[in-house]
Amino acid sequence: VLFRSWEVEDGILQLKKRSTSIYTDREYTNFVLDFEWKITDGGNSGVKYRVRSYGSSLLGIEYQLLDDLKFKYESDHIGSTGSIYALYEPRADKPLKPVGEFNHSRIVVQGNRLEHWLNGVQIASAIVGSREWYQRVAASKFGKRSGFAENASGTLMLQDHGHPTWFRNITIQELAPTRSRLLPGLFRR
């Protein structure tokens, strides 16, 4: 037993009922994170990265995991599966498998560039610190969080929204530092 309701069985990490989100014990900067996941009907979860403290909240950039159909989201909604949650929508033609089947996701973080992949297809990307980034953050629920996601490193988090969620084959490959300058100040707001 990991944390109350997180369990590992046959190499699969499972959130069985509402408990708590779990975090890595160290921070990551540049990396490729691969993982397989599935959720139940009506499920909602996520994988967050570059997590840090914003006052009393721990927040980070999120790779959304969701039952898009149950939530009645179009496949390219900013809250749908594979989105850079609440900021960047995924491709409308993303190759999402049905609820209850395992999907393979990849998160690539290299300097200020973010990529979200689903079942071998890049479905979303962003440049942290670009004019578009600042505009989208300002218009989002993170708009009042000064410097949201501008940190160059942070922990990883598997999110608990109280819905059964399964993860397997989680691997991380750290990448060499980039020469590009991360934030603040890449662009003016």
mmCIF file of C-alpha atoms in Angstrom:
data_model
loop_
_atom_site.group_PDB
_atom_site.id
_atom_site.type_symbol
_atom_site.label_atom_id
_atom_site.label_comp_id
_atom_site.label_asym_id
_atom_site.label_seq_id
_atom_site.Cartn_x
_atom_site.Cartn_y
_atom_site.Cartn_z
ATOM 1 C CA VAL A 1 0.000 0.000 0.000
ATOM 2 C CA LEU A 2 1.378 3.399 -0.971
ATOM 3 C CA PHE A 3 -0.971 6.066 0.348
ATOM 4 C CA ARG A 4 -4.295 4.886 1.711
ATOM 5 C CA SER A 5 -5.960 4.188 -1.628
ATOM 6 C CA TRP A 6 -3.037 3.920 -4.080
ATOM 7 C CA GLU A 7 -1.948 0.319 -4.609
ATOM 8 C CA VAL A 8 0.440 -1.582 -6.851
ATOM 9 C CA GLU A 9 -0.732 -4.937 -8.127
ATOM 10 C CA ASP A 10 0.849 -6.912 -10.985
ATOM 11 C CA GLY A 11 2.963 -3.890 -11.950
ATOM 12 C CA ILE A 12 -0.040 -1.574 -12.203
ATOM 13 C CA LEU A 13 -0.389 1.470 -9.941
ATOM 14 C CA GLN A 14 -4.044 2.039 -9.140
ATOM 15 C CA LEU A 15 -6.007 4.742 -7.391
ATOM 16 C CA LYS A 16 -9.003 2.862 -5.997
ATOM 17 C CA LYS A 17 -10.851 5.691 -4.217
ATOM 18 C CA ARG A 18 -10.329 9.273 -3.097
ATOM 19 C CA SER A 19 -7.150 9.577 -1.097
ATOM 20 C CA THR A 20 -4.426 12.041 -2.047
ATOM 21 C CA SER A 21 -2.347 12.937 -5.055
ATOM 22 C CA ILE A 22 1.155 11.474 -5.050
ATOM 23 C CA TYR A 23 4.390 13.263 -5.937
ATOM 24 C CA THR A 24 7.919 12.329 -6.929
ATOM 25 C CA ASP A 25 10.528 12.717 -4.230
ATOM 26 C CA ARG A 26 12.650 14.975 -6.449
ATOM 27 C CA GLU A 27 12.300 17.643 -9.101
ATOM 28 C CA TYR A 28 12.774 17.251 -12.845
ATOM 29 C CA THR A 29 13.780 19.872 -15.403
ATOM 30 C CA ASN A 30 14.089 18.484 -18.952
ATOM 31 C CA PHE A 31 12.606 15.045 -19.527
ATOM 32 C CA VAL A 32 10.525 12.588 -21.505
ATOM 33 C CA LEU A 33 7.861 10.942 -19.350
ATOM 34 C CA ASP A 34 6.125 7.900 -20.832
ATOM 35 C CA PHE A 35 3.171 6.201 -19.155
ATOM 36 C CA GLU A 36 0.159 4.076 -19.914
ATOM 37 C CA TRP A 37 -3.147 4.848 -18.238
ATOM 38 C CA LYS A 38 -6.832 4.064 -18.197
ATOM 39 C CA ILE A 39 -9.814 5.467 -16.335
ATOM 40 C CA THR A 40 -13.350 4.362 -15.556
ATOM 41 C CA ASP A 41 -16.581 5.669 -17.018
ATOM 42 C CA GLY A 42 -16.855 9.304 -15.931
ATOM 43 C CA GLY A 43 -13.214 9.337 -14.786
ATOM 44 C CA ASN A 44 -11.053 12.421 -14.299
ATOM 45 C CA SER A 45 -7.363 12.478 -13.408
ATOM 46 C CA GLY A 46 -4.128 13.978 -14.657
ATOM 47 C CA VAL A 47 -0.370 13.979 -14.586
ATOM 48 C CA LYS A 48 1.124 17.284 -13.469
ATOM 49 C CA TYR A 49 4.706 18.412 -13.916
ATOM 50 C CA ARG A 50 6.827 21.361 -12.848
ATOM 51 C CA VAL A 51 4.691 21.309 -9.712
ATOM 52 C CA ARG A 52 5.525 23.946 -7.121
ATOM 53 C CA SER A 53 3.900 25.805 -4.280
ATOM 54 C CA TYR A 54 1.723 28.838 -4.982
ATOM 55 C CA GLY A 55 0.892 29.905 -1.458
ATOM 56 C CA SER A 56 -1.242 27.127 -0.002
ATOM 57 C CA SER A 57 -1.681 25.313 -3.341
ATOM 58 C CA LEU A 58 0.609 22.893 -5.169
ATOM 59 C CA LEU A 59 0.073 23.494 -8.897
ATOM 60 C CA GLY A 60 1.734 22.520 -12.134
ATOM 61 C CA ILE A 61 1.183 22.054 -15.831
ATOM 62 C CA GLU A 62 -1.251 19.182 -16.380
ATOM 63 C CA TYR A 63 -1.642 16.452 -18.947
ATOM 64 C CA GLN A 64 -5.395 15.931 -18.584
ATOM 65 C CA LEU A 65 -6.827 12.387 -18.361
ATOM 66 C CA LEU A 66 -10.593 12.390 -18.775
ATOM 67 C CA ASP A 67 -13.653 10.562 -20.031
ATOM 68 C CA ASP A 68 -14.302 13.201 -22.706
ATOM 69 C CA LEU A 69 -17.672 11.727 -23.678
ATOM 70 C CA LYS A 70 -19.101 11.670 -20.163
ATOM 71 C CA PHE A 71 -17.928 15.260 -19.576
ATOM 72 C CA LYS A 72 -19.425 16.190 -22.964
ATOM 73 C CA TYR A 73 -16.198 17.801 -24.138
ATOM 74 C CA GLU A 74 -15.332 18.082 -27.797
ATOM 75 C CA SER A 75 -12.087 16.224 -28.486
ATOM 76 C CA ASP A 76 -10.212 19.531 -28.873
ATOM 77 C CA HIS A 77 -11.526 21.267 -25.731
ATOM 78 C CA ILE A 78 -8.910 22.837 -23.405
ATOM 79 C CA GLY A 79 -10.103 20.522 -20.637
ATOM 80 C CA SER A 80 -10.224 17.288 -22.635
ATOM 81 C CA THR A 81 -7.811 14.367 -22.579
ATOM 82 C CA GLY A 82 -4.284 15.296 -23.596
ATOM 83 C CA SER A 83 -4.797 19.024 -23.263
ATOM 84 C CA ILE A 84 -2.286 21.224 -21.531
ATOM 85 C CA TYR A 85 -5.110 21.613 -19.056
ATOM 86 C CA ALA A 86 -7.033 24.902 -19.203
ATOM 87 C CA LEU A 87 -4.399 26.431 -21.502
ATOM 88 C CA TYR A 88 -3.916 24.555 -24.798
ATOM 89 C CA GLU A 89 -6.367 22.244 -26.522
ATOM 90 C CA PRO A 90 -5.295 18.945 -28.085
ATOM 91 C CA ARG A 91 -5.786 18.073 -31.747
ATOM 92 C CA ALA A 92 -9.394 17.262 -32.622
ATOM 93 C CA ASP A 93 -8.299 14.039 -34.330
ATOM 94 C CA LYS A 94 -6.341 12.718 -31.341
ATOM 95 C CA PRO A 95 -6.180 8.885 -31.234
ATOM 96 C CA LEU A 96 -7.918 8.335 -27.872
ATOM 97 C CA LYS A 97 -8.919 4.771 -27.022
ATOM 98 C CA PRO A 98 -12.285 4.070 -25.363
ATOM 99 C CA VAL A 99 -12.716 4.321 -21.589
ATOM 100 C CA GLY A 100 -11.421 1.175 -19.902
ATOM 101 C CA GLU A 101 -8.598 0.595 -22.416
ATOM 102 C CA PHE A 102 -4.981 1.565 -21.800
ATOM 103 C CA ASN A 103 -3.642 4.592 -23.670
ATOM 104 C CA HIS A 104 0.044 5.467 -24.040
ATOM 105 C CA SER A 105 0.963 9.067 -23.258
ATOM 106 C CA ARG A 106 4.211 10.977 -23.472
ATOM 107 C CA ILE A 107 5.155 14.345 -22.025
ATOM 108 C CA VAL A 108 8.271 16.016 -23.434
ATOM 109 C CA VAL A 109 9.692 19.011 -21.568
ATOM 110 C CA GLN A 110 12.790 20.641 -23.060
ATOM 111 C CA GLY A 111 13.560 24.120 -21.789
ATOM 112 C CA ASN A 112 10.498 26.238 -22.457
ATOM 113 C CA ARG A 113 8.961 23.780 -24.975
ATOM 114 C CA LEU A 114 6.168 21.423 -23.860
ATOM 115 C CA GLU A 115 4.738 18.561 -25.911
ATOM 116 C CA HIS A 116 1.866 16.193 -25.151
ATOM 117 C CA TRP A 117 1.626 12.932 -27.099
ATOM 118 C CA LEU A 118 -1.133 10.319 -27.199
ATOM 119 C CA ASN A 119 -0.737 6.854 -28.692
ATOM 120 C CA GLY A 120 2.222 7.921 -30.843
ATOM 121 C CA VAL A 121 0.812 11.248 -32.081
ATOM 122 C CA GLN A 122 1.792 14.713 -30.872
ATOM 123 C CA ILE A 123 -1.509 16.315 -29.897
ATOM 124 C CA ALA A 124 -0.586 19.552 -28.070
ATOM 125 C CA SER A 125 2.408 21.833 -27.618
ATOM 126 C CA ALA A 126 3.277 25.155 -26.071
ATOM 127 C CA ILE A 127 6.190 27.521 -25.552
ATOM 128 C CA VAL A 128 6.283 28.718 -21.941
ATOM 129 C CA GLY A 129 6.935 32.452 -21.901
ATOM 130 C CA SER A 130 5.728 33.209 -25.412
ATOM 131 C CA ARG A 131 3.212 35.987 -25.974
ATOM 132 C CA GLU A 132 0.564 33.328 -26.617
ATOM 133 C CA TRP A 133 1.487 31.582 -23.338
ATOM 134 C CA TYR A 134 1.017 34.774 -21.329
ATOM 135 C CA GLN A 135 -2.285 35.527 -23.060
ATOM 136 C CA ARG A 136 -3.631 32.030 -22.401
ATOM 137 C CA VAL A 137 -2.503 31.985 -18.764
ATOM 138 C CA ALA A 138 -4.036 35.433 -18.166
ATOM 139 C CA ALA A 139 -7.371 34.251 -19.607
ATOM 140 C CA SER A 140 -7.328 30.995 -17.595
ATOM 141 C CA LYS A 141 -8.073 30.034 -14.020
ATOM 142 C CA PHE A 142 -4.318 30.421 -13.393
ATOM 143 C CA GLY A 143 -4.317 34.110 -14.330
ATOM 144 C CA LYS A 144 -4.020 35.293 -10.746
ATOM 145 C CA ARG A 145 -1.074 32.935 -10.027
ATOM 146 C CA SER A 146 1.960 35.127 -10.588
ATOM 147 C CA GLY A 147 4.563 33.310 -12.680
ATOM 148 C CA PHE A 148 2.375 30.245 -13.183
ATOM 149 C CA ALA A 149 4.483 27.369 -14.586
ATOM 150 C CA GLU A 150 7.458 29.617 -15.320
ATOM 151 C CA ASN A 151 9.644 27.570 -12.972
ATOM 152 C CA ALA A 152 12.296 25.564 -14.834
ATOM 153 C CA SER A 153 11.838 22.471 -12.670
ATOM 154 C CA GLY A 154 9.417 20.859 -10.267
ATOM 155 C CA THR A 155 8.046 17.593 -9.019
ATOM 156 C CA LEU A 156 5.742 15.253 -10.923
ATOM 157 C CA MET A 157 2.291 14.461 -9.571
ATOM 158 C CA LEU A 158 -0.313 11.790 -10.230
ATOM 159 C CA GLN A 159 -3.593 13.496 -9.521
ATOM 160 C CA ASP A 160 -6.391 12.180 -7.353
ATOM 161 C CA HIS A 161 -9.884 13.314 -8.297
ATOM 162 C CA GLY A 162 -11.504 10.340 -6.614
ATOM 163 C CA HIS A 163 -12.029 8.273 -9.755
ATOM 164 C CA PRO A 164 -10.397 4.870 -10.179
ATOM 165 C CA THR A 165 -7.344 5.332 -12.397
ATOM 166 C CA TRP A 166 -4.630 2.902 -13.488
ATOM 167 C CA PHE A 167 -1.020 3.636 -14.499
ATOM 168 C CA ARG A 168 1.603 1.220 -15.797
ATOM 169 C CA ASN A 169 4.952 1.244 -17.614
ATOM 170 C CA ILE A 170 5.900 4.649 -16.201
ATOM 171 C CA THR A 171 9.390 5.682 -17.326
ATOM 172 C CA ILE A 172 11.282 8.945 -17.279
ATOM 173 C CA GLN A 173 14.314 9.874 -19.314
ATOM 174 C CA GLU A 174 16.089 13.027 -18.261
ATOM 175 C CA LEU A 175 17.300 15.228 -21.114
ATOM 176 C CA ALA A 176 20.367 17.438 -21.279
ATOM 177 C CA PRO A 177 19.895 21.118 -20.457
ATOM 178 C CA THR A 178 19.014 23.427 -23.324
ATOM 179 C CA ARG A 179 20.769 26.595 -24.307
ATOM 180 C CA SER A 180 17.505 28.504 -24.574
ATOM 181 C CA ARG A 181 16.685 30.767 -21.709
ATOM 182 C CA LEU A 182 13.703 29.696 -19.671
ATOM 183 C CA LEU A 183 11.749 32.358 -17.873
ATOM 184 C CA PRO A 184 11.110 34.976 -16.780
ATOM 185 C CA GLY A 185 11.558 37.476 -19.572
ATOM 186 C CA LEU A 186 11.618 35.445 -22.765
ATOM 187 C CA PHE A 187 8.891 37.751 -24.094
ATOM 188 C CA ARG A 188 7.153 40.782 -22.699
ATOM 189 C CA ARG A 189 3.624 40.355 -21.408
#
